[in-house]
Tab-separated table of C-alpha atoms in Angstrom:
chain	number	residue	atom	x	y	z
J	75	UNK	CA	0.000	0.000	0.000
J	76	UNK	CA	1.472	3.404	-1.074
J	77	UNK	CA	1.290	6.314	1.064
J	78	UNK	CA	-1.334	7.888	-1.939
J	79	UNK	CA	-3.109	4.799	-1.209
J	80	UNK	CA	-3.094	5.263	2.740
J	81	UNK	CA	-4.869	8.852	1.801
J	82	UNK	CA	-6.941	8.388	-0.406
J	83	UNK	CA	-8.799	5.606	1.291
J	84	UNK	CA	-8.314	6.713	4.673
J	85	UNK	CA	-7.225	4.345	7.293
J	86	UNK	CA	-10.921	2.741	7.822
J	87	UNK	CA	-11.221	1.806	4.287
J	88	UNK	CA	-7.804	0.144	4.723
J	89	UNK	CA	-8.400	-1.404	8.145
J	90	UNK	CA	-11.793	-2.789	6.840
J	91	UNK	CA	-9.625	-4.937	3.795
J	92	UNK	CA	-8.273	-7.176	7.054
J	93	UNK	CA	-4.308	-6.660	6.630
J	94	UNK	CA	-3.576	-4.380	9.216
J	95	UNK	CA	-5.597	-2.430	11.969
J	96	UNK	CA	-6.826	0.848	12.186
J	97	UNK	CA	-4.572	2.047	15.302
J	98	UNK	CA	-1.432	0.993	13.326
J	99	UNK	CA	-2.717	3.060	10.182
J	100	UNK	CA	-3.644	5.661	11.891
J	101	UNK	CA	-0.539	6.092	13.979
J	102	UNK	CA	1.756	5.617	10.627
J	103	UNK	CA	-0.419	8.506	8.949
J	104	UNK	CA	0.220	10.960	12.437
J	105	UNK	CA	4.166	9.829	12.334
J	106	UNK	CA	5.421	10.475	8.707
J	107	UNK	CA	8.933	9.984	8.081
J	108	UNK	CA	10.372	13.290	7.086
J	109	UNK	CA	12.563	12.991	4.059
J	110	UNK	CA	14.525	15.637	1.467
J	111	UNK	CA	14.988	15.270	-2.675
J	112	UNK	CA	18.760	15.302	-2.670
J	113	UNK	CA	21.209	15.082	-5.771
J	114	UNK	CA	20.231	13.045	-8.912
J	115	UNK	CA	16.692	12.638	-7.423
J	116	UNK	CA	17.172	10.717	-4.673
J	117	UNK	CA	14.958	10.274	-1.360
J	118	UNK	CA	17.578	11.197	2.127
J	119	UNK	CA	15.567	10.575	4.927
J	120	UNK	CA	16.142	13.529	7.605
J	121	UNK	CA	13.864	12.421	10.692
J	122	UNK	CA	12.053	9.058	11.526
J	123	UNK	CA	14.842	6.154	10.350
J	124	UNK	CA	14.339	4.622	13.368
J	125	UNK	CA	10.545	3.902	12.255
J	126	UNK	CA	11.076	3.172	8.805
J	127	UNK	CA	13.619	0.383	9.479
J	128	UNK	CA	11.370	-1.025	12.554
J	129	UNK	CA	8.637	-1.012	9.528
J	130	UNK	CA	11.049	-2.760	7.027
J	131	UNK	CA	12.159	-5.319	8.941
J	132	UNK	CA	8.300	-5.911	10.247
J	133	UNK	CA	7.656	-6.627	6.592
J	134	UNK	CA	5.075	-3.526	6.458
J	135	UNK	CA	5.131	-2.920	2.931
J	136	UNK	CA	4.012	0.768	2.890
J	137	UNK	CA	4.817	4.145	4.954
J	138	UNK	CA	3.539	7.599	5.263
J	139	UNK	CA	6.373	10.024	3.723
J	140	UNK	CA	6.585	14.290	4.122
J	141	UNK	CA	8.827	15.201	1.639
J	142	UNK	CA	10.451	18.421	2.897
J	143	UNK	CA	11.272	21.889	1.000
């Protein structure tokens, strides 16, 4: 599930589909992981690696992103 996914839907629409609850959804969507555009397009994450690599090695395949200015 992409993070366009997470809002689009909203996290009852995804919580209803069975994979994962609401609470976790929800909390993902009020914690994004706070990330720059560096060189050659790339995606640096500034704040919340901790999170994203709990996630990852969870197996969560999808996380909310901000990308910063």
């Amino acid at each position: 599930i992409k993070a366009e996914k997470l809002r689009a839907k909203g996290a009852d629409q995804i919580a209803a589909e069975g994979k994962y609850p609401r609470e976790l959804i929800e909390y993902l969507q009020s914690k994004p992981i706070e990330a720059v555009i560096g060189p050659s397009k790339r995606i640096y994450l500034v704040d919340g690696h901790h999170l994203a690599l709990a996630a990852m090695q969870a197996g969560l395949p999808f996380l909310c992103v901000a990308i910063l200015k």
